[in-house]
Coordinates of C-alpha atoms and ligand atoms in Angstrom, one line a residue:
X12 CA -17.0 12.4 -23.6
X13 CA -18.6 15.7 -23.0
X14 CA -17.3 18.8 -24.6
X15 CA -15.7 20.7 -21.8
X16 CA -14.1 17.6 -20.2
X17 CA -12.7 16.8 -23.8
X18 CA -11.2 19.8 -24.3
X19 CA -9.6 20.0 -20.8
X20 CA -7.8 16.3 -21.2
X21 CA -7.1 17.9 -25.0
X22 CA -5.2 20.8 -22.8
X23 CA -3.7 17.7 -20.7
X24 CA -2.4 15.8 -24.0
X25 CA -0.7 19.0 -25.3
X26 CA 1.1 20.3 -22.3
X27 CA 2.0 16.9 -21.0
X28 CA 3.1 14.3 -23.8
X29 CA 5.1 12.4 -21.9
X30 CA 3.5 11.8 -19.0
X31 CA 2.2 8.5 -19.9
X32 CA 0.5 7.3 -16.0
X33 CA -0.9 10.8 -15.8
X34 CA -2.9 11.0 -18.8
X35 CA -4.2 7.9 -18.2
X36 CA -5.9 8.3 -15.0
X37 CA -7.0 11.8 -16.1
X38 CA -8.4 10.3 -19.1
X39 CA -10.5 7.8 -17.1
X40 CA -11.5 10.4 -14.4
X41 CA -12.5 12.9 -17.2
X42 CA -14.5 10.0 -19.0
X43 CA -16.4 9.5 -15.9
X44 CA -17.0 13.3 -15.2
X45 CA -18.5 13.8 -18.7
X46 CA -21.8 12.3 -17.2
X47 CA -22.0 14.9 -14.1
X48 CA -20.3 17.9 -16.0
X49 CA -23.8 17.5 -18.8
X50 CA -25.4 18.5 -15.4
X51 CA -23.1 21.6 -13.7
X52 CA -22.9 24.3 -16.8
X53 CA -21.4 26.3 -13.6
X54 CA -18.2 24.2 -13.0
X55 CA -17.2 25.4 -16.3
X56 CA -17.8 28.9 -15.9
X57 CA -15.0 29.2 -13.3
X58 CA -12.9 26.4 -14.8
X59 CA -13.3 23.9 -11.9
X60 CA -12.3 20.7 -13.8
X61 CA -9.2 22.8 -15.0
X62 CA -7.9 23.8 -11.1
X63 CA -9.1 20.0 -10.8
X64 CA -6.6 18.4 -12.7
X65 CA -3.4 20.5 -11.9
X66 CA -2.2 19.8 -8.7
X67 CA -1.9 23.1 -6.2
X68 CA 1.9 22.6 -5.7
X69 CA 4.8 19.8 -7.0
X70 CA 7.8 20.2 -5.2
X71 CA 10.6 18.4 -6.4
X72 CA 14.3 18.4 -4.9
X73 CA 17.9 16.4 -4.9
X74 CA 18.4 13.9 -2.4
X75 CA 22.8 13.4 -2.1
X76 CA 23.5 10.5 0.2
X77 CA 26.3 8.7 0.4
X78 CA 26.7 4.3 -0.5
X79 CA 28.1 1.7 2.3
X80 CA 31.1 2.3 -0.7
X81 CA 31.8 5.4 0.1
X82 CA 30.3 6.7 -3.2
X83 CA 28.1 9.7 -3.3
X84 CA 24.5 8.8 -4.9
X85 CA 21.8 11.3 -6.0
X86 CA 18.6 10.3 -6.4
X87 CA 15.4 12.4 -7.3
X88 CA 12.7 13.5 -4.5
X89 CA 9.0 14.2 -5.1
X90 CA 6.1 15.7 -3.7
X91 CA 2.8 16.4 -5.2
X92 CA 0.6 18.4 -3.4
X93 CA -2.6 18.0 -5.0
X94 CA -5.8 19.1 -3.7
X95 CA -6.5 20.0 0.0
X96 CA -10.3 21.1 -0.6
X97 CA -11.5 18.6 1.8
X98 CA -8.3 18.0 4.3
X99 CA -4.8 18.2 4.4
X100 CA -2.7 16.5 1.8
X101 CA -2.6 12.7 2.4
X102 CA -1.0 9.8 0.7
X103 CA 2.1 7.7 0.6
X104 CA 5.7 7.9 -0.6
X105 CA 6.6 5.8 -3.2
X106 CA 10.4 4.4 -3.7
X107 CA 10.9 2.3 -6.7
X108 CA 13.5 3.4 -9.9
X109 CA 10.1 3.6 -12.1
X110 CA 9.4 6.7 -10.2
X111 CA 8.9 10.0 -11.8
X112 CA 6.6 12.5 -12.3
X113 CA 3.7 10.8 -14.5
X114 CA 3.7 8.5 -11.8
X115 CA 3.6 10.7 -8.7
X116 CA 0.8 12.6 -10.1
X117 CA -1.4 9.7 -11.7
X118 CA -1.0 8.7 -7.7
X119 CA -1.9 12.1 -6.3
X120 CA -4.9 12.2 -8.7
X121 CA -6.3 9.0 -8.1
X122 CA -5.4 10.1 -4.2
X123 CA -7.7 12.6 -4.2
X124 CA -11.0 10.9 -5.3
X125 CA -10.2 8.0 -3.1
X126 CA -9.3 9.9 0.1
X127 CA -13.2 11.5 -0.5
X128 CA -14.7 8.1 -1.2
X129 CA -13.3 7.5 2.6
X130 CA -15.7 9.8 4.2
X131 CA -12.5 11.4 6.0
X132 CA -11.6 14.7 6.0
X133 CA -8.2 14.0 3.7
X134 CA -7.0 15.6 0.8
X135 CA -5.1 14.4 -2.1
X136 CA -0.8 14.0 -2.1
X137 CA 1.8 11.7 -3.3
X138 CA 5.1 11.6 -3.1
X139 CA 8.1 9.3 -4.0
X140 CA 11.8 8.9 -5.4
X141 CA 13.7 6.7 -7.8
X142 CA 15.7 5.5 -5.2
X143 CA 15.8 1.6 -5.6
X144 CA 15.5 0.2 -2.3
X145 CA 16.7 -3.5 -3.3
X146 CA 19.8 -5.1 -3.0
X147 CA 20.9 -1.8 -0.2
X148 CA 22.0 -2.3 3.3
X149 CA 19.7 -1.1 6.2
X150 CA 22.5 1.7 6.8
X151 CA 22.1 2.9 3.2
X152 CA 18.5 2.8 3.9
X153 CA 18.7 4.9 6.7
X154 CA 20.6 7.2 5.0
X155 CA 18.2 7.8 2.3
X156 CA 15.4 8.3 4.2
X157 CA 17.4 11.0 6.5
X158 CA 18.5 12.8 3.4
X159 CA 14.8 12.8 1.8
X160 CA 13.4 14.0 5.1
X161 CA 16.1 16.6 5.2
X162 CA 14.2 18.2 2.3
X163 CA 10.8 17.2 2.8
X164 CA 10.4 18.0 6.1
X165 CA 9.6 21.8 5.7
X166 CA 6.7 20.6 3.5
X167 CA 4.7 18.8 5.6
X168 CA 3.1 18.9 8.7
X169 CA 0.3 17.4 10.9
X170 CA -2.7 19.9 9.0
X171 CA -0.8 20.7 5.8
X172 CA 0.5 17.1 4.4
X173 CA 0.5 13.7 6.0
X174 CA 2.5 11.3 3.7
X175 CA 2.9 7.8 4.4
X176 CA 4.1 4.2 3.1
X177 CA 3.6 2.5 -0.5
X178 CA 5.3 0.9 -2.6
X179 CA 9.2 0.6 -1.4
X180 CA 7.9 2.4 1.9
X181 CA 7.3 0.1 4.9
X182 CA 7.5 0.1 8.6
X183 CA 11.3 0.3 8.7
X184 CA 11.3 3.5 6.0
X185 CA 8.3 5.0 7.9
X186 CA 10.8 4.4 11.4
X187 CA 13.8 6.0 9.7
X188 CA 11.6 9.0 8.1
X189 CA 9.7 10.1 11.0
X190 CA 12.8 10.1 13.3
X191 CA 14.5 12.4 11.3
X192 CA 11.2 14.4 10.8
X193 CA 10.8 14.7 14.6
X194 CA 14.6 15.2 14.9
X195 CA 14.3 18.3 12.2
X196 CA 10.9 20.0 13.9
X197 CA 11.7 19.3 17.5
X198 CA 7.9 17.5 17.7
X199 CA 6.6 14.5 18.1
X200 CA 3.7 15.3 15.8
X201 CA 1.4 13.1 13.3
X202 CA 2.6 14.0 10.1
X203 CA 3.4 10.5 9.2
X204 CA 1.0 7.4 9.3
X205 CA 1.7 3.7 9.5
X206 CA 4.1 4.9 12.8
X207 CA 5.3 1.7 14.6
X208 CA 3.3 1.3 17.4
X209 CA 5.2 2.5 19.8
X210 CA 5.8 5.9 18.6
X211 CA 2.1 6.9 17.6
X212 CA 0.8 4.1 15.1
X213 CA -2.5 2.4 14.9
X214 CA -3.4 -1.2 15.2
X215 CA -4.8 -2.8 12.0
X216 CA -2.3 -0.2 9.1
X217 CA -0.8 -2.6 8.5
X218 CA -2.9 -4.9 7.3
X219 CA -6.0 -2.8 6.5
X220 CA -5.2 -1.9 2.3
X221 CA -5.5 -5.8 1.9
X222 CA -8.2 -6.4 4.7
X223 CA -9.7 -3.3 3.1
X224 CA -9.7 -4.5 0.1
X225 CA -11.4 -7.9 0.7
X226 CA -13.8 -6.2 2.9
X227 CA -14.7 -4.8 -0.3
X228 CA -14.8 -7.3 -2.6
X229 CA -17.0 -9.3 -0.4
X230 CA -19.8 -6.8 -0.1
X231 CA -19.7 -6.8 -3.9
X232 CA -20.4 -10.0 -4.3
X233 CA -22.6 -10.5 -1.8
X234 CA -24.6 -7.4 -3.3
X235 CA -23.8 -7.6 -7.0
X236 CA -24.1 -11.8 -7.1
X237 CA -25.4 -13.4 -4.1
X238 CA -22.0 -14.9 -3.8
X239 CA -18.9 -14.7 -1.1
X240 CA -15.1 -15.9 -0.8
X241 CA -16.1 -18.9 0.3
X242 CA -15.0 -21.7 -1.9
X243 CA -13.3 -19.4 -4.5
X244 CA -10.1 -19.9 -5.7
X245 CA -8.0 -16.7 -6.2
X246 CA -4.9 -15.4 -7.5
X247 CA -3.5 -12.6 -5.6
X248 CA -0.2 -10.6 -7.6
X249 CA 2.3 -9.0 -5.7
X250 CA 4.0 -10.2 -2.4
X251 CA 4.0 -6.7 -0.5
X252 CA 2.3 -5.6 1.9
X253 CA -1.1 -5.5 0.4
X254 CA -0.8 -8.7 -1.1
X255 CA -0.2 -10.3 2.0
X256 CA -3.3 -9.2 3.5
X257 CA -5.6 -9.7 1.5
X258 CA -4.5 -13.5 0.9
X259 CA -4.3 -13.4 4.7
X260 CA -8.0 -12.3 4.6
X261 CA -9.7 -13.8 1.3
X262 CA -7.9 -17.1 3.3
X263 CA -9.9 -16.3 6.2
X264 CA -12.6 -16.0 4.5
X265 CA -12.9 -19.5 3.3
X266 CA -10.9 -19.0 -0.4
X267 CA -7.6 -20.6 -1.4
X268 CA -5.3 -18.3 -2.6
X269 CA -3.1 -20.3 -5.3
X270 CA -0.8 -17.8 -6.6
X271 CA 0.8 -15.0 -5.9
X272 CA 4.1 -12.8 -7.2
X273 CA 7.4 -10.8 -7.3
X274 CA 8.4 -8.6 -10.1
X275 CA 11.0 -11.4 -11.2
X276 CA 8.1 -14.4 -11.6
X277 CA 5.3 -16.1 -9.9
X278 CA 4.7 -18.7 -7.4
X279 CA 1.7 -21.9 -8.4
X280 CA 0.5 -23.5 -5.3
X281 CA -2.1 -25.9 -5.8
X282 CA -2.8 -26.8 -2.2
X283 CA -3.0 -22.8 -1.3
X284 CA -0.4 -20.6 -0.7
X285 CA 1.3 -21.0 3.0
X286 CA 1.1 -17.4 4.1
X287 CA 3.9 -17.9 6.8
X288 CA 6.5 -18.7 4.6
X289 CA 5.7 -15.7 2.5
X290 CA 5.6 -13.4 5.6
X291 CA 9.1 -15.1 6.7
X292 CA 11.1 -14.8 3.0
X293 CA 9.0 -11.3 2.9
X294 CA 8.8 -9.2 5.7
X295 CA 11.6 -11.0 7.5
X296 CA 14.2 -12.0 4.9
X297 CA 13.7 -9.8 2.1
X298 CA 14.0 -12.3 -0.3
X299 CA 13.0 -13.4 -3.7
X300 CA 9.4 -15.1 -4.1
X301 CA 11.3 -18.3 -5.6
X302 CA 12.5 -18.7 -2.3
X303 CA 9.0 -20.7 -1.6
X304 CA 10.1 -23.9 -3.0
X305 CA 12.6 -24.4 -0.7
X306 CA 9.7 -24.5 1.8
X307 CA 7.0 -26.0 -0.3
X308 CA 9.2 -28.1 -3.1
X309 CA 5.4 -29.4 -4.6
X310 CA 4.7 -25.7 -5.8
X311 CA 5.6 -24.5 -8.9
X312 CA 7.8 -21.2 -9.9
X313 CA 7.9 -19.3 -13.1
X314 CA 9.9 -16.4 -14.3
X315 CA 8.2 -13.5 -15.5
X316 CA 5.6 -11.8 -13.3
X317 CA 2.8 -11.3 -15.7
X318 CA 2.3 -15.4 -16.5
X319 CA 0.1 -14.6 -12.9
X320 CA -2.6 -14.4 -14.7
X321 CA -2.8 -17.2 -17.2
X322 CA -3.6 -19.5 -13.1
X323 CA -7.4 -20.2 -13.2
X324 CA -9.5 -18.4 -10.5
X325 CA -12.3 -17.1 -9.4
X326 CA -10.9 -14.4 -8.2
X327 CA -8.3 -12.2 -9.4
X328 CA -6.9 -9.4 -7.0
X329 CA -4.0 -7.5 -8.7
X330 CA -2.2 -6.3 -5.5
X331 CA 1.6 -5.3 -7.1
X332 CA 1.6 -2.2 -9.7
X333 CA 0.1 -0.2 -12.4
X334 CA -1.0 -1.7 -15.8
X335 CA 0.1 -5.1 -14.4
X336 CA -3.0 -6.2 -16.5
X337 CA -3.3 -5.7 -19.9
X338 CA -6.0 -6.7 -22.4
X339 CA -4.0 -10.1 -23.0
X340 CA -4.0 -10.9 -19.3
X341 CA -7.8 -9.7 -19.4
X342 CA -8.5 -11.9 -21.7
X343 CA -7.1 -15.1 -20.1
X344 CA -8.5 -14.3 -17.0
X345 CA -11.9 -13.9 -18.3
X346 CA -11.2 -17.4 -20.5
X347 CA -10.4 -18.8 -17.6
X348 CA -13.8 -18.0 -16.1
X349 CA -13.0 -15.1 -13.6
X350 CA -16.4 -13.7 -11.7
X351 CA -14.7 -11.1 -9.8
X352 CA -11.7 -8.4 -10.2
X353 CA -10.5 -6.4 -7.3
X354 CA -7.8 -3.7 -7.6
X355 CA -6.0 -4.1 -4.2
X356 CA -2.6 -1.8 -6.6
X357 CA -3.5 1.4 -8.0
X358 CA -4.3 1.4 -11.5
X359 CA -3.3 -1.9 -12.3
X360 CA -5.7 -2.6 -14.9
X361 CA -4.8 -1.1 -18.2
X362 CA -8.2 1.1 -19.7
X363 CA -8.2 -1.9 -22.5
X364 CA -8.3 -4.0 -19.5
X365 CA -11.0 -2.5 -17.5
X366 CA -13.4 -2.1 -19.9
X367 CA -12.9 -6.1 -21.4
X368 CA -13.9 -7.2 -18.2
X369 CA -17.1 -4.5 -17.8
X370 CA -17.5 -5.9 -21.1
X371 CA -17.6 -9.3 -19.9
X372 CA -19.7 -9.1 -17.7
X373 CA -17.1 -9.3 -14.5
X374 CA -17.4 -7.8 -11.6
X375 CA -14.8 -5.0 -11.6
X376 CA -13.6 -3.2 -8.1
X377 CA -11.7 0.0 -9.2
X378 CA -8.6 0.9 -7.1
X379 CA -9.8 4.5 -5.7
X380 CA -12.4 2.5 -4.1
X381 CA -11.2 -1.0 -3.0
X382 CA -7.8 0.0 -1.9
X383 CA -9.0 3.0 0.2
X384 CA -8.9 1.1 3.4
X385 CA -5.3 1.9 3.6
X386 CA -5.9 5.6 3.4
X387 CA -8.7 5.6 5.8
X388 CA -7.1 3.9 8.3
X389 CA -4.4 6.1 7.9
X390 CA -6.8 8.9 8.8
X391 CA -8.1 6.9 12.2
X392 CA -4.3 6.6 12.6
X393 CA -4.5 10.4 12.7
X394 CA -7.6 11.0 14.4
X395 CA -5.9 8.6 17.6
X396 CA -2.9 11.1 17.5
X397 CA -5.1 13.8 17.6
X398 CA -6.5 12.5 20.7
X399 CA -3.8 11.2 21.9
X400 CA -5.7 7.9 22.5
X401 CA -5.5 4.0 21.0
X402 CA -8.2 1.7 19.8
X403 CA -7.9 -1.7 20.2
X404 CA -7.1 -3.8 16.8
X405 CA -11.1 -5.2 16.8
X406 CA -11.9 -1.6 17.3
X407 CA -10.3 -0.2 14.1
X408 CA -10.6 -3.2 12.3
X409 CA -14.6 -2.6 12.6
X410 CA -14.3 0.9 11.6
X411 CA -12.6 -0.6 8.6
X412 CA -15.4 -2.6 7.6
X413 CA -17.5 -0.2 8.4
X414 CA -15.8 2.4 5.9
X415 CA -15.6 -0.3 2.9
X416 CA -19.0 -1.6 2.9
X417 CA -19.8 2.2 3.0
X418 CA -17.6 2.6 0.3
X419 CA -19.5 -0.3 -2.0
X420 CA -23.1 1.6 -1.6
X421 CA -22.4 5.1 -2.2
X422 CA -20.1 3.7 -5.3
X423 CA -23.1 1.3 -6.2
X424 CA -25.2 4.3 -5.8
X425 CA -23.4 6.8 -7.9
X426 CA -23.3 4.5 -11.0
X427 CA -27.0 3.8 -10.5
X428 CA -27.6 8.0 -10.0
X429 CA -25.8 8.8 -13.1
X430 CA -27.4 5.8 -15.3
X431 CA -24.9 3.2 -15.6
X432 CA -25.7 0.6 -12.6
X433 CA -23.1 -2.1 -11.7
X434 CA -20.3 0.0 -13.6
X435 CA -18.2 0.9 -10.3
X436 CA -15.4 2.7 -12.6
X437 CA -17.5 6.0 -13.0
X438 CA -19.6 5.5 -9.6
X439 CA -16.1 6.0 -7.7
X440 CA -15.1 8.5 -9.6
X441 CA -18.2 10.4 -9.4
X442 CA -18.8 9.9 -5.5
X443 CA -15.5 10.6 -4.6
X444 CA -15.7 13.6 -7.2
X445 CA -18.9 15.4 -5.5
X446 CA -17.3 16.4 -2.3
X447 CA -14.5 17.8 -3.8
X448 CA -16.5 20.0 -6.0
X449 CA -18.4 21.0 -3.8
X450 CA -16.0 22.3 -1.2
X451 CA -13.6 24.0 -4.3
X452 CA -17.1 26.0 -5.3
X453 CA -17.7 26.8 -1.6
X454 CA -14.2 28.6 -1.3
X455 CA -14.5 31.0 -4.9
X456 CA -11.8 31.2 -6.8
X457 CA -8.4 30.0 -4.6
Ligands
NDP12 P1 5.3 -3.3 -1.4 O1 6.5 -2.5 -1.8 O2 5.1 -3.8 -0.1 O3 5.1 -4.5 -2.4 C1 5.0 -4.3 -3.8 C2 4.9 -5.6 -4.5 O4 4.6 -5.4 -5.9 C3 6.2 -6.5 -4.4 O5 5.8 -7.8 -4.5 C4 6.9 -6.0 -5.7 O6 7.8 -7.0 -6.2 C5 5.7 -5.9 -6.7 N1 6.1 -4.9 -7.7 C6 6.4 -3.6 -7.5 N2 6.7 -3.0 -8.7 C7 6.5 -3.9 -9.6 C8 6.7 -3.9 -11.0 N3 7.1 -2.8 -11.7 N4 6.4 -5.1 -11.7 C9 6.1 -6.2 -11.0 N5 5.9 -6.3 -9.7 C10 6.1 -5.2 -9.0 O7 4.1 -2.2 -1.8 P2 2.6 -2.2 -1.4 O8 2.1 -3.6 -1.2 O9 2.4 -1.2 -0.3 O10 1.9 -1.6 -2.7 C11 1.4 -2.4 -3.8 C12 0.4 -1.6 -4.6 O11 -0.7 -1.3 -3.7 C13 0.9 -0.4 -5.2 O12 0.3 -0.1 -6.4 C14 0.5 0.7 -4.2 O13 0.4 2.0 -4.8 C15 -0.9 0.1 -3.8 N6 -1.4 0.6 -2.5 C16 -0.7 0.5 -1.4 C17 -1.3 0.9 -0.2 C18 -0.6 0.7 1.1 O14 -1.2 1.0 2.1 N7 0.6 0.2 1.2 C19 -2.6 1.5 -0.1 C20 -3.3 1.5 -1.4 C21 -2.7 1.1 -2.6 P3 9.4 -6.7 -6.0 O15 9.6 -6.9 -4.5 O16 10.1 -7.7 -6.9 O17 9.6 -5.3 -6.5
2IT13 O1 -2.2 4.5 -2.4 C1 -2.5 4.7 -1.1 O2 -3.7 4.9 -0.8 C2 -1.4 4.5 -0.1 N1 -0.3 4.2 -0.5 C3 -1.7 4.8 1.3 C4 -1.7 6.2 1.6 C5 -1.8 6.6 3.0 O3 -1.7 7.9 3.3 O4 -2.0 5.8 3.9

């Protein structure tokens, strides 16, 4: 690692020792950075990767609501405002009891590199609570979400921070946030994406992280190895909103997707997954994965989510959380003969991980750049506000393609520019990272 970057993650490791998540997506960024820092003496000379890695504002708060019991609950609420060089804070709201602030600003930094790589004028944010969303009633739900907008909604607006969904955060949170929001500013303005569409969303959010994604993964291997979905067999983790789409699209695609999870086990289907049961026991029921054998009794269940990736494939796409893979999962997906990793989750590869399968030889899709489409169709989401206008789903759906196959070369490009071709790792993080810089040089010292 080059000197200055070392001694700025050094900084990091002292002043942050617990914040586990954090430091490990700051150590990978700074890893990559070492290779463009050897040629910018001048970013160090007014401590640019320093105002880099600390986010411009974290605002944190209480959330009181009060249970179907009766019982009044208080939950944490975060937002980290991270970098608006290139646009106003963007990215989702997380609600999951893992939630703190490691994790809300490993997010926000990733956020911020991948909302470049878009080509959209979006800055970094993330935001989130460790509010558990399972097991509570759609009143409690409601109630959350009015009480967390009843803080965060002086914090955000249209051209100063547009959060949106992730993990825990779907259409119906999205429905209860942004009525409050709107309630609370007397506006019907954009400051939320992945709206419903009949109160300002676009077609295509929904599904375009895991469309995105594929979109992604098949330019690779088109570029990379001559190769496409077609005829692959892939494993897909996760059962969420991202996983669903990009099964729904690798499927399309010609691939079988044979597995896919919860975080309580994992669901074997030789004869490819049947997507509508998922969507019916997912997005409709809110049920348990296992809940697939009643419709498909030939599949297989197993407890334990991470046994996902001990299923042979082709193709692995980790679409569920962080460090979901480790270097033992790396390794029995790579025994197993994987050609082709893409990160539809952020982070989910461990660093031990990621580099195994660079190691190896596999083709490895880093999350900042194959689960962007989300984001950037979040920011056509906001550009058809602005305008007060609506694309058609083929519309944005091109735009979509458009922006991941975009994504593939400039990453592709970057690794080649900096000397390391085919590792996509440091070419996202060093595309995504040029922009930035630039703009926080053009404004002096803010
Ligand atoms: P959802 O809440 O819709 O789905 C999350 C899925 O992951 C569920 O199947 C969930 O299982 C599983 N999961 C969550 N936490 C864990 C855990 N700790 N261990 C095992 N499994 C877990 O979220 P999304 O699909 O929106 O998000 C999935 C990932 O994609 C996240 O990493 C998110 O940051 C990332 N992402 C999302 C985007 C979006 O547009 N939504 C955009 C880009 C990235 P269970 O139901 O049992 O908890
Ligand atoms: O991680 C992500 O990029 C998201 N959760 C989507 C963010 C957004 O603003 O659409």
């Amino acid at each position: 690692m080059n000197q200055y970057a070392s001694r700025v993650l050094e900084t990091l490791q002292k002043k942050y020792p617990d914040q586990k998540e954090f430091l490990q997506a700051a150590t990978e960024i700074l890893d990559s950075l070492s290779l463009l820092l050897d040629k910018h003496p001048e970013y160090e000379n007014v401590a640019l990767i320093e105002r880099f890695v600390e986010p411009e504002r974290i605002i944190m708060f209480r959330v009181s609501w009060v249970d179907d019991n009766g019982k009044v609950q208080v939950n944490n609420g975060y937002r980290v405002q991270y970098n608006s060089a290139i646009g106003p804070y963007k990215g989702g709201l997380r609600f999951h009891p893992s939630v703190n602030l490691s994790i809300i600003k490993f997010l926000g930094l990733e956020q911020i590199l991948k909302n470049s790589l878009t080509g959209l004028p979006i800055g970094g944010g993330k935001g989130g609570s460790d509010f558990d969303p399972k097991g509570k009633s759609d009143a409690e739900i409601m109630r959350f979400c009015q009480a967390f907008m009843g803080e965060l909604w002086r914090h955000i607006g249209p051209d100063t921070d547009v959060p949106a969904g992730d993990i825990g955060v779907g259409a119906r949170e999205i429905g209860y946030l942004f009525g409050y929001y709107k309630k609370m500013v007397n506006a019907h303005l954009g400051t939320l994406t992945g709206r419903g569409l009949s109160y300002g969303g676009s077609l295509a959010r929904k599904e375009a992280t895991g469309f995105g994604l594929v979109y992604f993964v098949e330019e690779m291997l088109k570029c990379a190895a001559k190769d496409s979905f077609k005829g692959k067999t892939v494993v897909v983790s996760g059962s969420g909103n991202v996983a669903i789409y990009a099964n729904q699209k690798a499927t399309e695609l010609g691939a079988k997707v044979v597995a896919m999870s919860d975080s309580n086990g994992y669901i074997y289907d030789k004869n490819g997954i049947d997507l509508k049961v998922i969507k019916q026991i997912k997005e409709v029921e809110r049920k348990r994965i296992k809940e697939y054998l009643n419709y498909v009794p030939t599949a297989e269940y197993h407890e334990g989510c991470k046994g996902i990736w001990t299923v042979k494939c082709d193709v692995a796409l980790p679409c569920a959380t962080q460090n979901e893979i480790d270097l033992e999962s790396a390794k029995a997906l790579v025994a197993n003969g994987v050609k082709a990793v893409g990160e539809g989750a952020n982070m989910p590869s461990t660093i031990e991980a990621a580099t195994y399968f660079q190691q190896n030889g596999i083709l490895f899709a880093p999350a900042k750049a194959a689960n962007a489409g989300g984001v950037a169709t979040s920011a056509l989401e906001m550009a058809q506000a602005s305008q007060r206008i609506f694309w058609s789903f083929e519309e944005v759906d091109a735009k979509l393609h458009n922006i991941m196959v975009n994504i593939f070369h400039n990453v592709e490009n970057a690794a080649t520019k900096y000397g390391v071709p085919g590792n996509y790792i440091v070419g996202a993080n060093l595309a995504g990272f040029e922009k930035v810089a630039d703009a926080m040089m053009a404004y002096g010292i803010v």
